[in-house]
mmCIF file of C-alpha atoms and ligand atoms in Angstrom:
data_model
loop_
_atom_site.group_PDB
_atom_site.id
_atom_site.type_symbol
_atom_site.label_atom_id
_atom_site.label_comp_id
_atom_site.label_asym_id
_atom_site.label_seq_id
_atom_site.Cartn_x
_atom_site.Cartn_y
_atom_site.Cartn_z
ATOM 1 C CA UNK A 720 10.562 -26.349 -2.630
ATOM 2 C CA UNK A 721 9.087 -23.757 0.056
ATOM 3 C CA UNK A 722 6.031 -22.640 -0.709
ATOM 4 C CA UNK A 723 3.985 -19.440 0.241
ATOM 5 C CA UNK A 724 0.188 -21.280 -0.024
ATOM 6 C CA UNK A 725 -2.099 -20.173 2.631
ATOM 7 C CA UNK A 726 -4.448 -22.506 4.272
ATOM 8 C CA UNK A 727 -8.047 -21.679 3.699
ATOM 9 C CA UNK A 728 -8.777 -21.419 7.206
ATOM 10 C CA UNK A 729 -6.174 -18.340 7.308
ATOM 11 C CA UNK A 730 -7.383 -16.831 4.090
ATOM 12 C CA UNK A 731 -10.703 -16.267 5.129
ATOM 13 C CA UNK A 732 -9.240 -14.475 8.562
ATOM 14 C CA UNK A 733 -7.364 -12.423 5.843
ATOM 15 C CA UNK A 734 -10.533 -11.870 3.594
ATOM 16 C CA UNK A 735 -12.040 -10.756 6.824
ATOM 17 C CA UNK A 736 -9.646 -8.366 7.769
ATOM 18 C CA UNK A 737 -9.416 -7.030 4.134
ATOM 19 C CA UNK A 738 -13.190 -5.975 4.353
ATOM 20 C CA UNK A 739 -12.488 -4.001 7.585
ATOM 21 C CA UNK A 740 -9.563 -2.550 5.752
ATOM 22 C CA UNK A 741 -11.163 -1.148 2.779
ATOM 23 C CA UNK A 742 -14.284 -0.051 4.784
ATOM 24 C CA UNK A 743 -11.839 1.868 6.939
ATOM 25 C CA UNK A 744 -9.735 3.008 4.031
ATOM 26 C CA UNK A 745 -13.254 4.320 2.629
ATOM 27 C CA UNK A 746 -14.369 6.808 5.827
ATOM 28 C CA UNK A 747 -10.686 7.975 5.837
ATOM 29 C CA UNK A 748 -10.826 9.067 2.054
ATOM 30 C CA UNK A 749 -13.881 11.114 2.941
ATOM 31 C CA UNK A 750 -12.307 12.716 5.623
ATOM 32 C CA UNK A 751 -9.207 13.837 4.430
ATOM 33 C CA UNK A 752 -10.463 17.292 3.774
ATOM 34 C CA UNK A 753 -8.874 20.553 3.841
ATOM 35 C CA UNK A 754 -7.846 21.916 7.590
ATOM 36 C CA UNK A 755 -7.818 18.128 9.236
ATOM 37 C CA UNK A 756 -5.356 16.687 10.774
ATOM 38 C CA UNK A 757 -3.078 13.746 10.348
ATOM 39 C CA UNK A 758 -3.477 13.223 13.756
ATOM 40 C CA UNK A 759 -7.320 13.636 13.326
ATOM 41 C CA UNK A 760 -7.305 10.971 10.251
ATOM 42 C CA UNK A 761 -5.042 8.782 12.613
ATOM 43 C CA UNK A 762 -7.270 8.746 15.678
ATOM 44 C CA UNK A 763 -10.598 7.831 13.291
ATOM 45 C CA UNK A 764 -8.941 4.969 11.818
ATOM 46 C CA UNK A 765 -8.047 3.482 15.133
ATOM 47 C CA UNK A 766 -11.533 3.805 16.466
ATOM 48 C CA UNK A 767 -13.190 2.213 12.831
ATOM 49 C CA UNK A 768 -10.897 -0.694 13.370
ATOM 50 C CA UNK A 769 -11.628 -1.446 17.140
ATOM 51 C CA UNK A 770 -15.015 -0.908 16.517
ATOM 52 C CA UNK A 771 -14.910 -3.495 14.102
ATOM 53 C CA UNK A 772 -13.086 -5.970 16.334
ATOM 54 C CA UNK A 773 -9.851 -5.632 14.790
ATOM 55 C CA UNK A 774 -6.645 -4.327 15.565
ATOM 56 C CA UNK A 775 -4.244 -2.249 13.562
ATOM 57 C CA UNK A 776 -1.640 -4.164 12.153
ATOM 58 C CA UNK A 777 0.896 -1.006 12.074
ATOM 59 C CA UNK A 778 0.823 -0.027 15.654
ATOM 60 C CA UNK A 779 3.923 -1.399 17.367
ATOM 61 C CA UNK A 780 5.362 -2.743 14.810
ATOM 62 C CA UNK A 781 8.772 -3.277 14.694
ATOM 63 C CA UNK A 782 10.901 -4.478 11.947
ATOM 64 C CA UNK A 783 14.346 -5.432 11.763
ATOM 65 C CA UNK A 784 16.528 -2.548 12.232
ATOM 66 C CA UNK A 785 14.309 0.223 13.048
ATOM 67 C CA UNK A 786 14.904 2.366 15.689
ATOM 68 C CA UNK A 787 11.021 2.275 17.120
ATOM 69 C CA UNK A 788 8.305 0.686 17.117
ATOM 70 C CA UNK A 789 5.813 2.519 14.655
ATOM 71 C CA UNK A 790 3.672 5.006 16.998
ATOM 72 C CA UNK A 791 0.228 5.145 14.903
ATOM 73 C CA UNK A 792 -2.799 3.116 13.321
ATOM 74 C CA UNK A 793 -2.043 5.189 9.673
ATOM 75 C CA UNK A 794 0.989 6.320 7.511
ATOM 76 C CA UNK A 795 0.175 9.511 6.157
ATOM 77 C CA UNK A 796 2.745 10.744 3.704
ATOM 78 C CA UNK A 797 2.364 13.855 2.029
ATOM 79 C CA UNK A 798 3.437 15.127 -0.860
ATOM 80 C CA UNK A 799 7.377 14.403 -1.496
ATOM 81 C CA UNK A 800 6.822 12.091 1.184
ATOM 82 C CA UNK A 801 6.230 8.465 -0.542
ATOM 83 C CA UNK A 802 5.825 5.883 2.588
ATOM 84 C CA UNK A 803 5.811 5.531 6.264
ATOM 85 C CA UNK A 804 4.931 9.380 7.319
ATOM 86 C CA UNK A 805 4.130 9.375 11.004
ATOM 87 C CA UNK A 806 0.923 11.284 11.428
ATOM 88 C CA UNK A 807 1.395 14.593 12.540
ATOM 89 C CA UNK A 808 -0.466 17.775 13.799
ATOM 90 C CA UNK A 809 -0.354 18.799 10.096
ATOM 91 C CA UNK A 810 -3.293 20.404 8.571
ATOM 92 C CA UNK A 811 -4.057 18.869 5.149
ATOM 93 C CA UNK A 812 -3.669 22.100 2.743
ATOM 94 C CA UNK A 813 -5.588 22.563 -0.329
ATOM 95 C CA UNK A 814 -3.348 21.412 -3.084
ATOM 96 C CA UNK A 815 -1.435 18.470 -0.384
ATOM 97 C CA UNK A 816 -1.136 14.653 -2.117
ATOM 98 C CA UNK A 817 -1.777 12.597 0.946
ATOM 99 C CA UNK A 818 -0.641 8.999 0.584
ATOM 100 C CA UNK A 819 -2.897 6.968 3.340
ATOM 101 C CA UNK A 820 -1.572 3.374 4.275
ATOM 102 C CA UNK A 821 -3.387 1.200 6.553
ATOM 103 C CA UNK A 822 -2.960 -2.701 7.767
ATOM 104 C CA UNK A 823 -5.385 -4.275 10.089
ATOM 105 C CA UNK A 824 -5.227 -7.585 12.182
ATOM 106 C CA UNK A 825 -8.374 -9.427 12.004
ATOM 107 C CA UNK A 826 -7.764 -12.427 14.493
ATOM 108 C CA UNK A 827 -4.408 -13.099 12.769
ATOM 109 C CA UNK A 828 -5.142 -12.188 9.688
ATOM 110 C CA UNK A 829 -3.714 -9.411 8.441
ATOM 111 C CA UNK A 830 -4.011 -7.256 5.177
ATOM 112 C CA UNK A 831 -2.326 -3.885 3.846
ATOM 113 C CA UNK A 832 -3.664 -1.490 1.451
ATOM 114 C CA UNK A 833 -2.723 2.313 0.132
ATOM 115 C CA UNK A 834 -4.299 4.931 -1.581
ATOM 116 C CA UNK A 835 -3.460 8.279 -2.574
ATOM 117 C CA UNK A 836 -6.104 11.092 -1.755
ATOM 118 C CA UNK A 837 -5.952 14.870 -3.609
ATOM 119 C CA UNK A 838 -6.726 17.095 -1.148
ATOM 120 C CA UNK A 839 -8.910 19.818 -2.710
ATOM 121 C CA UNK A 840 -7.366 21.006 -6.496
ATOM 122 C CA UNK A 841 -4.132 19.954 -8.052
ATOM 123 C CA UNK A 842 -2.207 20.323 -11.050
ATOM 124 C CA UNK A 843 -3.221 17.686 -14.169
ATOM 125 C CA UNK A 844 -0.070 16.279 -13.901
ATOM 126 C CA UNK A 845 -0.324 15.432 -10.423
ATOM 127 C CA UNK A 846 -3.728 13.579 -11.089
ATOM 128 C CA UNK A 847 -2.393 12.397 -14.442
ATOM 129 C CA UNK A 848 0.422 10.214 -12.068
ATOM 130 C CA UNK A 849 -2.156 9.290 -9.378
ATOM 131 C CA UNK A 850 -4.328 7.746 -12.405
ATOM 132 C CA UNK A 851 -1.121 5.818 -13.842
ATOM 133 C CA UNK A 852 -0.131 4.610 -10.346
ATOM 134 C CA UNK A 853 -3.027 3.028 -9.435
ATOM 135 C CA UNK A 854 -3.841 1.852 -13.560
ATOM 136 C CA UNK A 855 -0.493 0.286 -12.673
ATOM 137 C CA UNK A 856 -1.735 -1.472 -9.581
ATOM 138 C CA UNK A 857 -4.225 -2.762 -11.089
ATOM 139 C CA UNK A 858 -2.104 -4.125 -14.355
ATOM 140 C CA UNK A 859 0.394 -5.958 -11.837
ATOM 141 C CA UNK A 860 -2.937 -7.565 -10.399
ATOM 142 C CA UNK A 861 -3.924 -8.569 -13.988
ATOM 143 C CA UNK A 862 -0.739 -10.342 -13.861
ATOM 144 C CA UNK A 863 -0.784 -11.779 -10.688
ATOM 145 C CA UNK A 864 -2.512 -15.134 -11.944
ATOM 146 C CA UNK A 865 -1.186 -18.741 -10.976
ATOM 147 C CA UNK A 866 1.275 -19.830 -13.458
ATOM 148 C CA UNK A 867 2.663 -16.502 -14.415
ATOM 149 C CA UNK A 868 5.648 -14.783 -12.091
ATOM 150 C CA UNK A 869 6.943 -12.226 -9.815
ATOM 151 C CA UNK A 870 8.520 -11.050 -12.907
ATOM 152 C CA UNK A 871 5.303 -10.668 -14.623
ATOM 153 C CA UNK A 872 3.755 -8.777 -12.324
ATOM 154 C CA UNK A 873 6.858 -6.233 -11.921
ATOM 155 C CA UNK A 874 6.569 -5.874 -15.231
ATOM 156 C CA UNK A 875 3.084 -4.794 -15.829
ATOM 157 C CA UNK A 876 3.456 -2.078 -13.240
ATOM 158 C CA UNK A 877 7.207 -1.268 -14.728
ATOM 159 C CA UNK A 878 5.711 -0.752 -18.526
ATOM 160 C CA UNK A 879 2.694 1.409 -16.994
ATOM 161 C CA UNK A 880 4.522 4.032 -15.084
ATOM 162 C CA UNK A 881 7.297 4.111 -18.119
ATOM 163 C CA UNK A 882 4.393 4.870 -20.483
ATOM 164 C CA UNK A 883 3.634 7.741 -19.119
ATOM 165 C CA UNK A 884 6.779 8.820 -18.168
ATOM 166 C CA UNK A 885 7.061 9.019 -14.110
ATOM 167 C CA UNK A 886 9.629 7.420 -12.359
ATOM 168 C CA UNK A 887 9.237 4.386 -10.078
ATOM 169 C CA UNK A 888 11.088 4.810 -7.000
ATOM 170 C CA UNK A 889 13.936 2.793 -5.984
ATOM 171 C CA UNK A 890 14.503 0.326 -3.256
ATOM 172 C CA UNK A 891 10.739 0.265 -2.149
ATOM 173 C CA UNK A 892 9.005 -3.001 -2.865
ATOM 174 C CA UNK A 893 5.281 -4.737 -2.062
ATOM 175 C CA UNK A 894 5.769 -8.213 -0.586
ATOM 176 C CA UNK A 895 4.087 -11.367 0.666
ATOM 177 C CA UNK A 896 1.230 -10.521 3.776
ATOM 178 C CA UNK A 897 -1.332 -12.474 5.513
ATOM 179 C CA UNK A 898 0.447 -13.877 8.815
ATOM 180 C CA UNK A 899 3.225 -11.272 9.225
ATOM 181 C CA UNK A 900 2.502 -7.892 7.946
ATOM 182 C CA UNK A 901 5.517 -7.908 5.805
ATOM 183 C CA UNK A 902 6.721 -11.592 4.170
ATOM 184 C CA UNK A 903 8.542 -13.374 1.903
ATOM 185 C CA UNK A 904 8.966 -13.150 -1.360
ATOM 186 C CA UNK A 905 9.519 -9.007 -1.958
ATOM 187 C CA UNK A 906 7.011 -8.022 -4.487
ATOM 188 C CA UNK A 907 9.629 -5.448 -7.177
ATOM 189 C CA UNK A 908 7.519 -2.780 -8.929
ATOM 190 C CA UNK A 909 10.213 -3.584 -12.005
ATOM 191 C CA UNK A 910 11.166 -7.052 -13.246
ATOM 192 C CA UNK A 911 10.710 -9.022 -16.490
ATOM 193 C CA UNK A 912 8.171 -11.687 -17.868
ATOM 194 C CA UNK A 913 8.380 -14.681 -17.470
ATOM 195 C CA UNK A 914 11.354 -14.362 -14.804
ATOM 196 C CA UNK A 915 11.200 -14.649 -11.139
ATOM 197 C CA UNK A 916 9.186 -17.077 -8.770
ATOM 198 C CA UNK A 917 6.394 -18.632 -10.518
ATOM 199 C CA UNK A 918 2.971 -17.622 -8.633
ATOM 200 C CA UNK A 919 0.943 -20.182 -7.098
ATOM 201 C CA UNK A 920 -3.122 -20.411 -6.122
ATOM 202 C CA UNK A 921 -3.375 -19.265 -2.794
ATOM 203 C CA UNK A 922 -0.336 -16.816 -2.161
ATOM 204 C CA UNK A 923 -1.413 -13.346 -0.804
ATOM 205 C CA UNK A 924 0.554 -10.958 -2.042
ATOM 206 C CA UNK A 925 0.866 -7.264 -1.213
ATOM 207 C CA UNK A 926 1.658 -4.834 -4.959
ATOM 208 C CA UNK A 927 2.082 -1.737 -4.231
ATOM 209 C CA UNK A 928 3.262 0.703 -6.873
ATOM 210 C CA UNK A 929 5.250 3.927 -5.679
ATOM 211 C CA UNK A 930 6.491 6.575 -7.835
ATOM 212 C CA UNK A 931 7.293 9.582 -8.583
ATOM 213 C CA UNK A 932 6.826 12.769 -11.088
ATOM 214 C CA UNK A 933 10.672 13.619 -10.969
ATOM 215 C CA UNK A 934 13.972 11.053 -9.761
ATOM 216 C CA UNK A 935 13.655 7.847 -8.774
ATOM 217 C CA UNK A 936 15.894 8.476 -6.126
ATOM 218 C CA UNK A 937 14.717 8.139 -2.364
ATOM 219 C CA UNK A 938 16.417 9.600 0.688
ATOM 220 C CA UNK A 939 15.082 8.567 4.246
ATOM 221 C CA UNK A 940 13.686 11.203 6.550
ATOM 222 C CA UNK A 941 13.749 12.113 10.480
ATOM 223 C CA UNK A 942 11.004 9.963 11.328
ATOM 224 C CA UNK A 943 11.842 6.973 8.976
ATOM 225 C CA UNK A 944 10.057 7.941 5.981
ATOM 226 C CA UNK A 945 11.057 7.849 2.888
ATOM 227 C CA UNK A 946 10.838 10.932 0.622
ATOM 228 C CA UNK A 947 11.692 11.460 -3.133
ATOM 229 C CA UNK A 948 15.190 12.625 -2.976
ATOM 230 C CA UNK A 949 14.897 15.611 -5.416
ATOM 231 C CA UNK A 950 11.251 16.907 -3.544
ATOM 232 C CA UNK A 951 8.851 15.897 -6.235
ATOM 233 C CA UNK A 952 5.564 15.144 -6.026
ATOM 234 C CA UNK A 953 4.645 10.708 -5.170
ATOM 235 C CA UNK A 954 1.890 8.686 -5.546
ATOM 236 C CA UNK A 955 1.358 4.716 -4.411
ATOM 237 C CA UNK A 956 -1.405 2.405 -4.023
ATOM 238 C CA UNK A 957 -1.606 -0.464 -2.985
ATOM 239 C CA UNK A 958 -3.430 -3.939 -2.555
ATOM 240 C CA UNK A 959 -3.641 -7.091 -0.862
ATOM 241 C CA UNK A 960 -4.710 -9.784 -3.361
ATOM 242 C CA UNK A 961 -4.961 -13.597 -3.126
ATOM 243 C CA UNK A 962 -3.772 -15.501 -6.142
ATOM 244 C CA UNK A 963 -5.908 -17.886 -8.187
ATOM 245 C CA UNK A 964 -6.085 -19.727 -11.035
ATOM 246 C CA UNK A 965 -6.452 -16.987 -13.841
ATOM 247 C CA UNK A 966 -7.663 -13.803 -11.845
ATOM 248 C CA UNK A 967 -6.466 -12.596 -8.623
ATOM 249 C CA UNK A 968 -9.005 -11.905 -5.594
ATOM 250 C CA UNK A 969 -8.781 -8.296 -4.423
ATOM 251 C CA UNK A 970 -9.321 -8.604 -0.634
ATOM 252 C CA UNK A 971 -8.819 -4.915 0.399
ATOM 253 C CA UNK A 972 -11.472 -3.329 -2.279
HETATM 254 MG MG1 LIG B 2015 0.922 -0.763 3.084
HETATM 255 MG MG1 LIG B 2016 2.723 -3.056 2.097
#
């Protein structure tokens, strides 16, 4: 049977890199301010993680199929934009949902986390589906414990979102992450208990909830990213987490 266990050795790289991560992910949130840039947000990141003796894990990556290799340290999506928006010379607007997604290679460890940012004041439903998408995160991490599945921890996101009544979108998935920055197995944001590949103590797993206030449907844009097909609003966050016997470690907090 293959199996997904990371040596410790490679874990603690990860842990490492998870700490740069979320102190990174930290200065960003504070920046992302009215009137600055994508570009601006991009360019900080890139100097945080080099200054920390890390490397981005996003820039010049390449996956199967894509047309480029990604051009920037960030994906900043905005609004109707769910993933992989290329940082631009947009000016964040009062009112703007910017989705920030960062992965950073400590010494071969490598870790991915998301958040999504309000930019000045939005509407209560917009912050009503930013509080369910990451109280959905963090109920597919509940999950995540050895023994239970991949099922489980679709799931718990799944019934969270549903609750509340926003759409998950379709066809975007977390997944496994520590050597590569994408692995095996894909990580659904839907699924049911008990089903799936049974999780085992010392996996690292990316969850990463995405969704939406209108359709679940997605459409891909110029630049690769993916949008909500109908133009509403999306929210995701994300972490990288290392599985344990009964609760998972959060290495990107
Ligand atoms: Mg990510
Ligand atoms: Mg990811």
């Amino acid at each position: 049977m293959k199996t997904y266990q990371k040596a410790l050795e490679q874990i603690g790289k990860i842990r490492h890199s998870g700490k740069i991560l979320s102190k990174t992910m930290k200065m960003l949130k504070a920046a992302a301010l009215p009137g600055v840039s994508l570009l601006e947000l991009d360019r900080l990141a890139y100097k945080l993680i080099k200054e920390a003796g890390a490397k981005p894990a996003f820039l010049g990556y390449r996956p199967y199929g894509a047309k480029m290799a990604y051009p920037a340290t960030i994906c900043a999506s905005v609004n109707n934009v769910i993933v992989h928006g290329v940082p631009s010379k947009y000016f964040l607007e009062d009112g703007d949902i910017l989705k920030i997604d960062l992965g950073v290679n400590w010494r071969g460890g490598i870790s991915d986390s998301a958040v999504t940012v309000p930019i000045g004041r939005i509407s209560t439903k917009e912050e009503e589906l930013i509080k369910a998408t990451e109280m959905a995160l963090f109920e597919g991490i509940k999950a995540a414990c050895a023994g239970n599945t991949l099922g489980d921890i679709g799931n718990a996101i799944e019934k969270t979102i549903n609750k509340k009544g926003f759409s998950i979108v379709d066809g975007l998935t977390g997944h496994g992450v520590g050597n590569e920055l994408h692995e095996d197995p894909v990580v659904y944001n839907t699924g049911k208990p008990k089903m799936g590949m049974v999780l085992e103590a010392g996996m690292i797993l990316a969850l990463e909830p995405m969704t939406s206030l209108g359709t679940s449907s997605i459409v891909q844009l110029a630049d690769d990213s993916y949008a909500t097909a109908d133009g509403s609003i999306s929210a995701h966050f994300e972490h990288t987490i290392l599985i344990r016997e009964g609760e998972a470690e959060i290495l990107t907090e």
